PDB file of C-alpha atoms and ligand atoms in Angstrom:
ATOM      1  CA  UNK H   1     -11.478   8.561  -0.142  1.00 68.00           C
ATOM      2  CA  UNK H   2     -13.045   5.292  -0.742  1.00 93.00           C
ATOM      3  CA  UNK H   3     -10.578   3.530  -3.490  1.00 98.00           C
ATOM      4  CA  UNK H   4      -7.296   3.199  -2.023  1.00 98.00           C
ATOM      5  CA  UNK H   5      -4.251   1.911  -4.322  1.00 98.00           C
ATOM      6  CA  UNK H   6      -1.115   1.065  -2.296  1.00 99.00           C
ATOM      7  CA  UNK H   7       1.928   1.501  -4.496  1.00 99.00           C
ATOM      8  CA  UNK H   8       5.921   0.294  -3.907  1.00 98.00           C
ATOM      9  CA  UNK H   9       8.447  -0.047  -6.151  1.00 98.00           C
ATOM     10  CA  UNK H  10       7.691  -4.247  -7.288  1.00 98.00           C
ATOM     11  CA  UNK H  11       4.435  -4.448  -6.351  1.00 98.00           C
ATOM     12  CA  UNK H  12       5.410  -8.018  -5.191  1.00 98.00           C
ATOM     13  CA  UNK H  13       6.515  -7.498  -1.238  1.00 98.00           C
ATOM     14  CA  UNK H  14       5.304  -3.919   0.678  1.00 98.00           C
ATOM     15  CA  UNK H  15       2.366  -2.880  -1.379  1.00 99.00           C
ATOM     16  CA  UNK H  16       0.706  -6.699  -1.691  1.00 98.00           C
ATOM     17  CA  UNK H  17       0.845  -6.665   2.304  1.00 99.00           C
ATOM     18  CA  UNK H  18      -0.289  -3.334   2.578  1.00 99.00           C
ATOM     19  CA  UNK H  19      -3.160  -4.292   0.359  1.00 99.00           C
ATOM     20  CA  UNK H  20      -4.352  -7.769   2.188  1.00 98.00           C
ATOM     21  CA  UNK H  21      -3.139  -6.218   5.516  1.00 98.00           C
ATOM     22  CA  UNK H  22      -5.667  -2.342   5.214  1.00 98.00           C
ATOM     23  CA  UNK H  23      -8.184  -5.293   3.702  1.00 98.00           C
ATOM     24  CA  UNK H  24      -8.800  -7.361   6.541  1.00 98.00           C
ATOM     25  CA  UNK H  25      -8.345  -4.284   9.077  1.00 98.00           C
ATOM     26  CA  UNK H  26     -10.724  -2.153   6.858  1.00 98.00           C
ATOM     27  CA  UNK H  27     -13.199  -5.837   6.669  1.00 98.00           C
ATOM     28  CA  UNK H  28     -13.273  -6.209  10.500  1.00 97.00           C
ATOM     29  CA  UNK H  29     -14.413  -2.721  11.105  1.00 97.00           C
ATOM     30  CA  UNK H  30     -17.109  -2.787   8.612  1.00 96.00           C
ATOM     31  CA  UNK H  31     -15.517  -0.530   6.077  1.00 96.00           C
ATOM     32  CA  UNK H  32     -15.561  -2.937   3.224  1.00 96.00           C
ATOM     33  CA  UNK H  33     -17.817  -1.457   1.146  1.00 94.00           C
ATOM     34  CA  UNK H  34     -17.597   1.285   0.836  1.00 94.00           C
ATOM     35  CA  UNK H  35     -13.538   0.738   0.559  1.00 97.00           C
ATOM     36  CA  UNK H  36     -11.995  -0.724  -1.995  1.00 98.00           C
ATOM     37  CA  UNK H  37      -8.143  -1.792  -2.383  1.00 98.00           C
ATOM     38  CA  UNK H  38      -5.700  -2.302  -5.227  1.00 98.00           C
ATOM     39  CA  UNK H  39      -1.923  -2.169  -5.157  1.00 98.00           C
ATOM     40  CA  UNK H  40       1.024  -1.221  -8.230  1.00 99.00           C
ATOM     41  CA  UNK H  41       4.475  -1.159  -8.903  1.00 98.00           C
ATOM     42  CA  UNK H  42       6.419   1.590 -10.063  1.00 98.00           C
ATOM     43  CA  UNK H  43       8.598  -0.499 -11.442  1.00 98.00           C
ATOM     44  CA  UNK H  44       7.327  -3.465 -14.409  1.00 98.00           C
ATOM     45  CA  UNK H  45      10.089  -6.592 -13.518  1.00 98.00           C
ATOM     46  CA  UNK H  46       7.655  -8.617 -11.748  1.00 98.00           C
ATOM     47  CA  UNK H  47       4.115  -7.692 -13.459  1.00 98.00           C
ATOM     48  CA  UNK H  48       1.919 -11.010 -13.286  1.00 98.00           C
ATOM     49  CA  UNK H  49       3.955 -12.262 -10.648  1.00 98.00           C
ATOM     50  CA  UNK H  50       2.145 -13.628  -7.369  1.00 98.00           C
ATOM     51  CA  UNK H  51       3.645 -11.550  -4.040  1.00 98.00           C
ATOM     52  CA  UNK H  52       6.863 -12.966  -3.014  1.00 98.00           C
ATOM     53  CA  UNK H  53       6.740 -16.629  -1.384  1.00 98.00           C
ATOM     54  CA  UNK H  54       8.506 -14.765   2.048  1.00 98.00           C
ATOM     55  CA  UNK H  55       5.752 -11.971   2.088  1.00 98.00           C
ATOM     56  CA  UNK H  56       3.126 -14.327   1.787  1.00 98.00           C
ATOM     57  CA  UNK H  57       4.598 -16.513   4.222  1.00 98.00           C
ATOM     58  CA  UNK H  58       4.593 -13.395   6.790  1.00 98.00           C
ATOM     59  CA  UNK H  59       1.023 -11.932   6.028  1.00 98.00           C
ATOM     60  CA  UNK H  60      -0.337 -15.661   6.388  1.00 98.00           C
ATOM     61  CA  UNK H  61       1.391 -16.079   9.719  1.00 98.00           C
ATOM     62  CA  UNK H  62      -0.928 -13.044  10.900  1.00 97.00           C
ATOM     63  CA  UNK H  63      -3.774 -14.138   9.180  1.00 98.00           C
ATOM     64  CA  UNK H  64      -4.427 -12.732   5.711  1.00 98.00           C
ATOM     65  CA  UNK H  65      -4.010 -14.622   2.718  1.00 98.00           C
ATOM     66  CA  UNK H  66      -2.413 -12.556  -0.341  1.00 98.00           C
ATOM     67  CA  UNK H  67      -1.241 -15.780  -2.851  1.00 98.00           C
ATOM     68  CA  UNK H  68      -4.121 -14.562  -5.240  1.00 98.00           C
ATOM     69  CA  UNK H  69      -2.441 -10.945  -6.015  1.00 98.00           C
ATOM     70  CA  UNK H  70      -1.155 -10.595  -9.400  1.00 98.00           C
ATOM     71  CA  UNK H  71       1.436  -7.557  -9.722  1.00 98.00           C
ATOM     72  CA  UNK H  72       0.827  -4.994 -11.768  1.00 98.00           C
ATOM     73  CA  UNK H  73       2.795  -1.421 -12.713  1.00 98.00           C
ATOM     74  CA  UNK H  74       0.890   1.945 -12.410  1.00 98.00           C
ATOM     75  CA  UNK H  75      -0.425   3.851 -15.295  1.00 97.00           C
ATOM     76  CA  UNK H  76      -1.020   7.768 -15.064  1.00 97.00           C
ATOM     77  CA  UNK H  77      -5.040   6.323 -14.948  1.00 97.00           C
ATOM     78  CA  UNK H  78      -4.890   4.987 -11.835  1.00 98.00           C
ATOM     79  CA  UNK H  79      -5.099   8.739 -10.666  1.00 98.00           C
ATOM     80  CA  UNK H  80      -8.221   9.253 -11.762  1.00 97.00           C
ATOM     81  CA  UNK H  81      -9.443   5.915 -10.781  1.00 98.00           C
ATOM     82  CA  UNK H  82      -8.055   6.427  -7.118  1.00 98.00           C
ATOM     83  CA  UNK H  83      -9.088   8.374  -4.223  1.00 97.00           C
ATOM     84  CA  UNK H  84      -5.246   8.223  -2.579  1.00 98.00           C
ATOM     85  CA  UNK H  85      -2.264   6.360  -3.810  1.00 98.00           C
ATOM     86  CA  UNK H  86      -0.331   5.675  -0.739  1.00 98.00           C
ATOM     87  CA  UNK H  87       3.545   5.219  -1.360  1.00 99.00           C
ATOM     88  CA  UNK H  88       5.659   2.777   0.664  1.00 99.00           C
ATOM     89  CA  UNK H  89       8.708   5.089   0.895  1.00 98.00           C
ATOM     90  CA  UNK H  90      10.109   8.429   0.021  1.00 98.00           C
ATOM     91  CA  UNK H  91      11.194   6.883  -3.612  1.00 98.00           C
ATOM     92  CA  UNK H  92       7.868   5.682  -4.569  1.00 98.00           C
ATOM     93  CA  UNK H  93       6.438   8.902  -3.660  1.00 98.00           C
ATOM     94  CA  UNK H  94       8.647  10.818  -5.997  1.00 98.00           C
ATOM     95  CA  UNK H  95       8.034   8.641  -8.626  1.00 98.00           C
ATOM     96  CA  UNK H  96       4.773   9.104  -8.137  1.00 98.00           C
ATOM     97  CA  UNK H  97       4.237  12.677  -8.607  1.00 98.00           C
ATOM     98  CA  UNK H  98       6.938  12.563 -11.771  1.00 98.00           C
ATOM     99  CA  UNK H  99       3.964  10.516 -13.376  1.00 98.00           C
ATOM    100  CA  UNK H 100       0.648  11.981 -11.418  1.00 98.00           C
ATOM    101  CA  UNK H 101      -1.156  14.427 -14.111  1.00 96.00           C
ATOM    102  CA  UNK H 102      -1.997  18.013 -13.470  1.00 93.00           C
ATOM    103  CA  UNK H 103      -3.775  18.058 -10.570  1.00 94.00           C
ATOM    104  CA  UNK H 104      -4.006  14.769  -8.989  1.00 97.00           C
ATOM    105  CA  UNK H 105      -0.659  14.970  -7.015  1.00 97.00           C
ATOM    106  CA  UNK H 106      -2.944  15.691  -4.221  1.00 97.00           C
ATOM    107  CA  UNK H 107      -4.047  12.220  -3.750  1.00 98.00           C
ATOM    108  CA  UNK H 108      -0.304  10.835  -3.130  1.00 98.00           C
ATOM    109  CA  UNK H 109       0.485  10.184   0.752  1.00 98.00           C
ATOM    110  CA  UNK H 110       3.626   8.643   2.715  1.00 98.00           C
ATOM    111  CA  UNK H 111       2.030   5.491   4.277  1.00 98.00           C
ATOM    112  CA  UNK H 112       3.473   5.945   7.668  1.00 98.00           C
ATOM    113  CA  UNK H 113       1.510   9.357   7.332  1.00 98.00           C
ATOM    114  CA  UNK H 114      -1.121   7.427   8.935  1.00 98.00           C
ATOM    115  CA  UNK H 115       1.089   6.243  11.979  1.00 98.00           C
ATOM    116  CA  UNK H 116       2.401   8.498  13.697  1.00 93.00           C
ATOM    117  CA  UNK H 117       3.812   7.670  16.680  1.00 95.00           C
ATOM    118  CA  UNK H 118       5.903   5.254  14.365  1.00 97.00           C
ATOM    119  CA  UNK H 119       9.731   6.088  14.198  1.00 95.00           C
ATOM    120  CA  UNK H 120      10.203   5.912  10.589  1.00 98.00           C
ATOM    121  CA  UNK H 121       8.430   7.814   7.816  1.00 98.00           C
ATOM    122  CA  UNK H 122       9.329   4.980   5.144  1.00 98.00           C
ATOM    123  CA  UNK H 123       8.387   0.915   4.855  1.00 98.00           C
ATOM    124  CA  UNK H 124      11.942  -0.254   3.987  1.00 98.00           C
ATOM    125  CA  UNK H 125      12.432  -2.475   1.176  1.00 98.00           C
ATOM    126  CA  UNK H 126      12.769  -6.532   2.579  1.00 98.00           C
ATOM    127  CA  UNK H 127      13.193  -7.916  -0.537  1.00 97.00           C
ATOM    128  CA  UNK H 128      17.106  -8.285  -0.194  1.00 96.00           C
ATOM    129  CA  UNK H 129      17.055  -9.298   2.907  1.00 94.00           C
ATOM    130  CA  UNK H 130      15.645 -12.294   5.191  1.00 93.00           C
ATOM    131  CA  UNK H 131      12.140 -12.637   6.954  1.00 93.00           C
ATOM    132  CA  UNK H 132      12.585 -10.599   9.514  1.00 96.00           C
ATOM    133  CA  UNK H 133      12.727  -7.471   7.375  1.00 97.00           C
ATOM    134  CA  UNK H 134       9.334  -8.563   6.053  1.00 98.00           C
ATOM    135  CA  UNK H 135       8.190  -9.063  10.021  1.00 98.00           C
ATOM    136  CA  UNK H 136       9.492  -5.575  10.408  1.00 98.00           C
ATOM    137  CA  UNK H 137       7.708  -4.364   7.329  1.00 98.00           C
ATOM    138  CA  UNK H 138       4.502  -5.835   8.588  1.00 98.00           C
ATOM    139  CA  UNK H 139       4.508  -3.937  11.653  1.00 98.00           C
ATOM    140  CA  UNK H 140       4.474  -0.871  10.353  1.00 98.00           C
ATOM    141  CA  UNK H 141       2.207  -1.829   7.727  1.00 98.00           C
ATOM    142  CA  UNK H 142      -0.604  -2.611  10.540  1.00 98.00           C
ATOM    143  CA  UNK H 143      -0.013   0.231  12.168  1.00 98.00           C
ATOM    144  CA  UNK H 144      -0.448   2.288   9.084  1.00 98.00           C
ATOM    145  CA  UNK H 145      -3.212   0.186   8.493  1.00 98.00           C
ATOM    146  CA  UNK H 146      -5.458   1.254  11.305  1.00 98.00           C
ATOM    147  CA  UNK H 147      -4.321   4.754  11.143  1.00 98.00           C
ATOM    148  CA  UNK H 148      -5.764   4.948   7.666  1.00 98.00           C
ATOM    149  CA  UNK H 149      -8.873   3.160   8.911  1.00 98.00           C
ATOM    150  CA  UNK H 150      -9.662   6.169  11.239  1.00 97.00           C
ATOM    151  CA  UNK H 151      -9.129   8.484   8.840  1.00 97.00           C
ATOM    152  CA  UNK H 152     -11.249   6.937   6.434  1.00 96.00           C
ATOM    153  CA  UNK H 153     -13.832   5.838   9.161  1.00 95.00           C
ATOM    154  CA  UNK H 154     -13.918  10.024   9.828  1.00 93.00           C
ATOM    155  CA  UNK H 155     -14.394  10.737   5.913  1.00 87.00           C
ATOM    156  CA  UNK H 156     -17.490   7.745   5.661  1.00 83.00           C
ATOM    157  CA  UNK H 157     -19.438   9.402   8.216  1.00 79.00           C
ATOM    158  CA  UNK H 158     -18.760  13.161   7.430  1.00 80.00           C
TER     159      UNK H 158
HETATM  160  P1  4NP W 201       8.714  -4.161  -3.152  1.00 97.66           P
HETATM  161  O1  4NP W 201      10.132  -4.895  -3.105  1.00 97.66           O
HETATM  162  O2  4NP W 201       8.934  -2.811  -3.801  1.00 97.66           O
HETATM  163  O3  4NP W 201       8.357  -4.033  -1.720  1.00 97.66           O
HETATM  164  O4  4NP W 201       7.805  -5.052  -3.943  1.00 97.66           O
HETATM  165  C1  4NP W 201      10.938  -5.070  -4.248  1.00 97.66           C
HETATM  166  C2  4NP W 201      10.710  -6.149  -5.067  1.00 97.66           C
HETATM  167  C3  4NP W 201      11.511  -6.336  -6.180  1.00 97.66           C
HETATM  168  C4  4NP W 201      12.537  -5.441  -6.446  1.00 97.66           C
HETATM  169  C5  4NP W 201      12.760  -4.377  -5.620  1.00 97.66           C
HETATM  170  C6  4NP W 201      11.955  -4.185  -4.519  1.00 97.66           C
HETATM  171  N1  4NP W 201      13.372  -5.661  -7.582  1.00 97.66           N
HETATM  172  O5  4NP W 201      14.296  -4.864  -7.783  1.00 97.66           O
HETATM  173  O6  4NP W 201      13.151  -6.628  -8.323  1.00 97.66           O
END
């Protein structure tokens, strides 16, 4: 459970955070290596694109720096290449097993999975709406964030 690929549907708001934000969290408690992060897009409008100017805007106003990411679209490889693929909301997830092959569906998870005392299951979407959605976003995205970090803390020294 080592290579983690966090996966929306743009690859350019949710999944970039998720990606710098389980970084840093993963970083600070010594989990980086053996962890390793990537994030994808269902969809392929944006591939190449740096994350959106308001999502980097939010993640830098708590620290982590994600101008550098490039978005990309998954490919059916990525689930051999992966340990998990974490989707954002209920829609990535079911795109997600449409294209997992035989066997890896396993390795798909719900994000908020990994906070639950959280009141939604789902990272909604900010992109049409204005910074505070991606404030909103964030906070569930830490939470998540450290939730996975005990989980794979618990898997490292098992
Ligand atoms: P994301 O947000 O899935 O969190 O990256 C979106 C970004 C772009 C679009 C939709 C959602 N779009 O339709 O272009």
């Amino acid at each position: 459970m080592k290579r983690i690929l966090f996966v929306c549907l743009g690859n350019i708001c949710r999944s970039p955070m998720a990606e710098g934000v389980f970084h840093h969290v993963a970083a600070s408690r010594g989990l980086v290596p053996p962890v390793e992060v990537d994030s994808a897009g269902t969809g392929s409008w944006h591939v190449g694109n740096p994350p959106d100017g308001r999502a980097q805007a939010a993640a830098a106003a708590r620290g982590v720096d994600i101008s550098a990411q490039q978005a990309r679209q998954i490919h059916a490889d990525d689930f051999a290449d992966f340990d998990l693929i974490i989707a954002m909301d209920r829609s990535n997830a079911a795109n997600l097993e449409a294209l997992a092959p035989q066997g890896q569906r396993t390795k798909i998870r719900l994000f908020l999975d990994f906070a639950p005392t959280a009141t939604t299951r789902e990272v909604p979407d900010p992109y049409y709406g204005g910074p505070e959605g991606f404030d909103q976003a964030l906070d569930l995205i830490e939470a998540a964030s450290h939730g996975l970090a005990e989980y794979i803390e618990a898997e490292v020294r098992s």
